[in-house]
Structure formats: C-alpha cells, structure tokens
Amino acid sequence: MQPLPDFIRLSYRSDLQTLFLRWTRPATTNEHHEGYRQALQLARQEQVSRWMIDLRSRGLAEVKDLRWVLHEFRTLFIEALPTATRRIAYFTAPYHADILRPRLLELDQNNPLAPAVEIRVFTEELPAQQWLQQG
C-alpha cells in the first residue's frame, strides 16, 4: 500500500472487524476519491466490509462527491468484496447529520445498489459500531 495522504487516517481493527477512515480536514473532489480508493485497498487486503467513516474534521462532501460514493464507489466496493455484507457508518456532528440523512435518502432513492452497501449516519460512535456488528 502506498503512503497515506495527509487528509486521511486509515486503520483496521481486527477485534471489531472494522475499517476506520478518518478524514483530517476538508477534501477536494480528487482527494475525496483518493481517500475512498485508499480505504478500499486496505479493505481488499484485510477482507473487511464494515467501515466507520469519521466526517467530523472534514464536514460534508459536495453533493456530486456523495453521488460518486453512492454509485461509482459502491460498484467498486461490491466488486472488491462480492460475498460480504457491506456496511458504511458515517460518524458526524449532529448538525451535519441533519443535512446528510435527508440528502442520502433523496440521492439514494431508487438506487439498485443501495441494498448491497448499506449506509447510515450516526452522531455517536458506539451506536455506529453496534450497527456495524449486526451486519
């Protein structure tokens, strides 16, 4: 795996079977895509399909970048781990959660890939981890 860029921190907790992607600052579109690709590389290597993505230092992505996650990235995630139950927990501030939840519902409406990679938004880490472990 190549050295990680400064805008993300990646780790894998084998005891939780969870990949942690922590954004360290706001990211450009290219950085956004690169961060997800780096995380996917680690996910393939460790065969981990449960992700906790910490958005607190980054804030929300632009709508076009969220669309990319919901469509193009989901396809890559499914191809990388075809037999796994794939879940992404977004961990964010309450204010951002109030924006992100309806945005996800709107953008993911009628998306045939949605059931293959479940995405939920959380404002506390423990409930997010509990939900990830259920899948």
PDB file of C-alpha atoms in Angstrom:
ATOM      1  CA  MET A   1       0.000   0.000   0.000  1.00  0.00           C
ATOM      2  CA  GLN A   2       1.339   3.435  -0.909  1.00  0.00           C
ATOM      3  CA  PRO A   3       1.917   6.071   1.795  1.00  0.00           C
ATOM      4  CA  LEU A   4      -1.290   7.650   3.018  1.00  0.00           C
ATOM      5  CA  PRO A   5      -2.060  11.230   2.068  1.00  0.00           C
ATOM      6  CA  ASP A   6      -2.286  13.802   4.880  1.00  0.00           C
ATOM      7  CA  PHE A   7      -6.067  14.205   4.600  1.00  0.00           C
ATOM      8  CA  ILE A   8      -6.961  10.699   5.830  1.00  0.00           C
ATOM      9  CA  ARG A   9      -6.058   8.230   8.521  1.00  0.00           C
ATOM     10  CA  LEU A  10      -6.809   4.580   7.876  1.00  0.00           C
ATOM     11  CA  SER A  11      -6.766   1.708  10.305  1.00  0.00           C
ATOM     12  CA  TYR A  12      -8.171  -1.766  10.625  1.00  0.00           C
ATOM     13  CA  ARG A  13      -9.333  -3.145  13.952  1.00  0.00           C
ATOM     14  CA  SER A  14      -9.345  -6.929  13.676  1.00  0.00           C
ATOM     15  CA  ASP A  15     -11.115  -7.283  17.044  1.00  0.00           C
ATOM     16  CA  LEU A  16     -14.059  -5.293  15.637  1.00  0.00           C
ATOM     17  CA  GLN A  17     -13.559  -6.413  12.041  1.00  0.00           C
ATOM     18  CA  THR A  18     -13.947  -2.768  11.092  1.00  0.00           C
ATOM     19  CA  LEU A  19     -12.031  -0.405   8.835  1.00  0.00           C
ATOM     20  CA  PHE A  20     -11.746   3.147  10.153  1.00  0.00           C
ATOM     21  CA  LEU A  21     -11.418   6.016   7.699  1.00  0.00           C
ATOM     22  CA  ARG A  22     -10.888   9.312   9.475  1.00  0.00           C
ATOM     23  CA  TRP A  23     -10.777  12.497   7.442  1.00  0.00           C
ATOM     24  CA  THR A  24      -8.366  15.013   8.958  1.00  0.00           C
ATOM     25  CA  ARG A  25      -9.570  18.092   7.046  1.00  0.00           C
ATOM     26  CA  PRO A  26     -11.912  19.159   4.240  1.00  0.00           C
ATOM     27  CA  ALA A  27     -11.015  17.433   0.971  1.00  0.00           C
ATOM     28  CA  THR A  28     -11.172  18.319  -2.698  1.00  0.00           C
ATOM     29  CA  THR A  29     -13.047  16.076  -5.108  1.00  0.00           C
ATOM     30  CA  ASN A  30      -9.811  14.350  -6.142  1.00  0.00           C
ATOM     31  CA  GLU A  31      -8.800  13.854  -2.512  1.00  0.00           C
ATOM     32  CA  HIS A  32     -12.260  12.541  -1.715  1.00  0.00           C
ATOM     33  CA  HIS A  33     -11.977   9.872  -4.411  1.00  0.00           C
ATOM     34  CA  GLU A  34      -8.400   9.047  -3.425  1.00  0.00           C
ATOM     35  CA  GLY A  35      -9.364   8.612   0.230  1.00  0.00           C
ATOM     36  CA  TYR A  36     -12.061   6.113  -0.638  1.00  0.00           C
ATOM     37  CA  ARG A  37      -9.758   4.266  -3.035  1.00  0.00           C
ATOM     38  CA  GLN A  38      -7.039   4.009  -0.385  1.00  0.00           C
ATOM     39  CA  ALA A  39      -9.602   2.657   2.084  1.00  0.00           C
ATOM     40  CA  LEU A  40     -10.831   0.144  -0.479  1.00  0.00           C
ATOM     41  CA  GLN A  41      -7.294  -1.086  -0.995  1.00  0.00           C
ATOM     42  CA  LEU A  42      -6.973  -1.791   2.746  1.00  0.00           C
ATOM     43  CA  ALA A  43     -10.455  -3.361   2.769  1.00  0.00           C
ATOM     44  CA  ARG A  44      -9.444  -5.767  -0.007  1.00  0.00           C
ATOM     45  CA  GLN A  45      -6.226  -6.640   1.769  1.00  0.00           C
ATOM     46  CA  GLU A  46      -7.955  -7.335   5.102  1.00  0.00           C
ATOM     47  CA  GLN A  47     -11.250  -8.579   3.610  1.00  0.00           C
ATOM     48  CA  VAL A  48     -13.194  -6.106   5.753  1.00  0.00           C
ATOM     49  CA  SER A  49     -16.614  -4.928   4.678  1.00  0.00           C
ATOM     50  CA  ARG A  50     -17.641  -2.867   7.716  1.00  0.00           C
ATOM     51  CA  TRP A  51     -16.475   0.719   7.605  1.00  0.00           C
ATOM     52  CA  MET A  52     -16.634   3.572  10.094  1.00  0.00           C
ATOM     53  CA  ILE A  53     -16.050   6.870   8.305  1.00  0.00           C
ATOM     54  CA  ASP A  54     -15.405   9.813  10.606  1.00  0.00           C
ATOM     55  CA  LEU A  55     -16.527  13.037   8.939  1.00  0.00           C
ATOM     56  CA  ARG A  56     -16.222  15.319  11.954  1.00  0.00           C
ATOM     57  CA  SER A  57     -12.988  17.028  10.858  1.00  0.00           C
ATOM     58  CA  ARG A  58     -13.915  17.034   7.210  1.00  0.00           C
ATOM     59  CA  GLY A  59     -17.527  18.106   7.189  1.00  0.00           C
ATOM     60  CA  LEU A  60     -19.849  17.073   4.395  1.00  0.00           C
ATOM     61  CA  ALA A  61     -18.771  16.293   0.870  1.00  0.00           C
ATOM     62  CA  GLU A  62     -20.233  18.153  -2.056  1.00  0.00           C
ATOM     63  CA  VAL A  63     -23.377  16.575  -3.497  1.00  0.00           C
ATOM     64  CA  LYS A  64     -21.501  15.427  -6.616  1.00  0.00           C
ATOM     65  CA  ASP A  65     -18.978  13.599  -4.420  1.00  0.00           C
ATOM     66  CA  LEU A  66     -21.728  11.931  -2.411  1.00  0.00           C
ATOM     67  CA  ARG A  67     -23.337  10.824  -5.686  1.00  0.00           C
ATOM     68  CA  TRP A  68     -19.985   9.321  -6.662  1.00  0.00           C
ATOM     69  CA  VAL A  69     -19.915   7.323  -3.395  1.00  0.00           C
ATOM     70  CA  LEU A  70     -23.487   6.120  -3.843  1.00  0.00           C
ATOM     71  CA  HIS A  71     -22.987   4.950  -7.410  1.00  0.00           C
ATOM     72  CA  GLU A  72     -19.425   4.545  -8.687  1.00  0.00           C
ATOM     73  CA  PHE A  73     -17.752   3.769  -5.369  1.00  0.00           C
ATOM     74  CA  ARG A  74     -20.497   1.358  -4.317  1.00  0.00           C
ATOM     75  CA  THR A  75     -19.864  -0.590  -7.517  1.00  0.00           C
ATOM     76  CA  LEU A  76     -16.140  -0.775  -6.704  1.00  0.00           C
ATOM     77  CA  PHE A  77     -16.895  -1.870  -3.132  1.00  0.00           C
ATOM     78  CA  ILE A  78     -19.248  -4.628  -4.325  1.00  0.00           C
ATOM     79  CA  GLU A  79     -16.676  -5.865  -6.859  1.00  0.00           C
ATOM     80  CA  ALA A  80     -13.900  -5.826  -4.236  1.00  0.00           C
ATOM     81  CA  LEU A  81     -15.874  -7.849  -1.648  1.00  0.00           C
ATOM     82  CA  PRO A  82     -18.601  -9.616  -3.629  1.00  0.00           C
ATOM     83  CA  THR A  83     -19.796 -12.080  -0.971  1.00  0.00           C
ATOM     84  CA  ALA A  84     -19.617  -9.848   2.106  1.00  0.00           C
ATOM     85  CA  THR A  85     -22.288  -7.892   3.929  1.00  0.00           C
ATOM     86  CA  ARG A  86     -21.118  -4.337   3.244  1.00  0.00           C
ATOM     87  CA  ARG A  87     -21.945  -1.525   5.665  1.00  0.00           C
ATOM     88  CA  ILE A  88     -20.732   2.057   5.978  1.00  0.00           C
ATOM     89  CA  ALA A  89     -21.390   4.077   9.120  1.00  0.00           C
ATOM     90  CA  TYR A  90     -20.867   7.814   8.729  1.00  0.00           C
ATOM     91  CA  PHE A  91     -19.901   9.357  12.072  1.00  0.00           C
ATOM     92  CA  THR A  92     -20.548  13.087  12.066  1.00  0.00           C
ATOM     93  CA  ALA A  93     -21.634  16.110  14.068  1.00  0.00           C
ATOM     94  CA  PRO A  94     -25.379  16.428  14.785  1.00  0.00           C
ATOM     95  CA  TYR A  95     -25.723  19.481  12.546  1.00  0.00           C
ATOM     96  CA  HIS A  96     -24.170  17.628   9.605  1.00  0.00           C
ATOM     97  CA  ALA A  97     -26.227  14.508  10.351  1.00  0.00           C
ATOM     98  CA  ASP A  98     -29.404  16.580   9.993  1.00  0.00           C
ATOM     99  CA  ILE A  99     -28.246  17.549   6.494  1.00  0.00           C
ATOM    100  CA  LEU A 100     -26.734  14.230   5.454  1.00  0.00           C
ATOM    101  CA  ARG A 101     -29.615  11.914   6.399  1.00  0.00           C
ATOM    102  CA  PRO A 102     -32.219  13.525   4.091  1.00  0.00           C
ATOM    103  CA  ARG A 103     -29.599  14.031   1.394  1.00  0.00           C
ATOM    104  CA  LEU A 104     -28.781  10.301   1.437  1.00  0.00           C
ATOM    105  CA  LEU A 105     -32.471   9.406   1.244  1.00  0.00           C
ATOM    106  CA  GLU A 106     -33.007  11.730  -1.698  1.00  0.00           C
ATOM    107  CA  LEU A 107     -29.917  10.740  -3.672  1.00  0.00           C
ATOM    108  CA  ASP A 108     -30.251   7.039  -2.944  1.00  0.00           C
ATOM    109  CA  GLN A 109     -33.916   6.788  -3.885  1.00  0.00           C
ATOM    110  CA  ASN A 110     -34.431   4.039  -6.473  1.00  0.00           C
ATOM    111  CA  ASN A 111     -30.708   3.167  -6.430  1.00  0.00           C
ATOM    112  CA  PRO A 112     -30.471  -0.583  -7.148  1.00  0.00           C
ATOM    113  CA  LEU A 113     -27.048  -0.684  -5.433  1.00  0.00           C
ATOM    114  CA  ALA A 114     -28.377   0.623  -2.094  1.00  0.00           C
ATOM    115  CA  PRO A 115     -29.210  -2.782  -0.572  1.00  0.00           C
ATOM    116  CA  ALA A 116     -25.767  -4.136  -1.478  1.00  0.00           C
ATOM    117  CA  VAL A 117     -23.940  -1.459   0.547  1.00  0.00           C
ATOM    118  CA  GLU A 118     -25.952  -0.122   3.473  1.00  0.00           C
ATOM    119  CA  ILE A 119     -25.088   3.395   4.613  1.00  0.00           C
ATOM    120  CA  ARG A 120     -26.282   5.031   7.830  1.00  0.00           C
ATOM    121  CA  VAL A 121     -25.460   8.250   9.633  1.00  0.00           C
ATOM    122  CA  PHE A 122     -24.566   8.407  13.330  1.00  0.00           C
ATOM    123  CA  THR A 123     -23.676  11.155  15.779  1.00  0.00           C
ATOM    124  CA  GLU A 124     -22.219   8.766  18.368  1.00  0.00           C
ATOM    125  CA  GLU A 125     -19.562   6.143  17.784  1.00  0.00           C
ATOM    126  CA  LEU A 126     -20.933   3.339  19.999  1.00  0.00           C
ATOM    127  CA  PRO A 127     -24.320   3.020  18.220  1.00  0.00           C
ATOM    128  CA  ALA A 128     -22.448   3.116  14.902  1.00  0.00           C
ATOM    129  CA  GLN A 129     -20.173   0.267  15.984  1.00  0.00           C
ATOM    130  CA  GLN A 130     -23.150  -1.720  17.261  1.00  0.00           C
ATOM    131  CA  TRP A 131     -24.941  -1.334  13.932  1.00  0.00           C
ATOM    132  CA  LEU A 132     -21.827  -2.355  12.028  1.00  0.00           C
ATOM    133  CA  GLN A 133     -21.517  -5.508  14.129  1.00  0.00           C
ATOM    134  CA  GLN A 134     -25.104  -6.517  13.365  1.00  0.00           C
ATOM    135  CA  GLY A 135     -24.316  -6.922   9.678  1.00  0.00           C
TER     136      GLY A 135
END
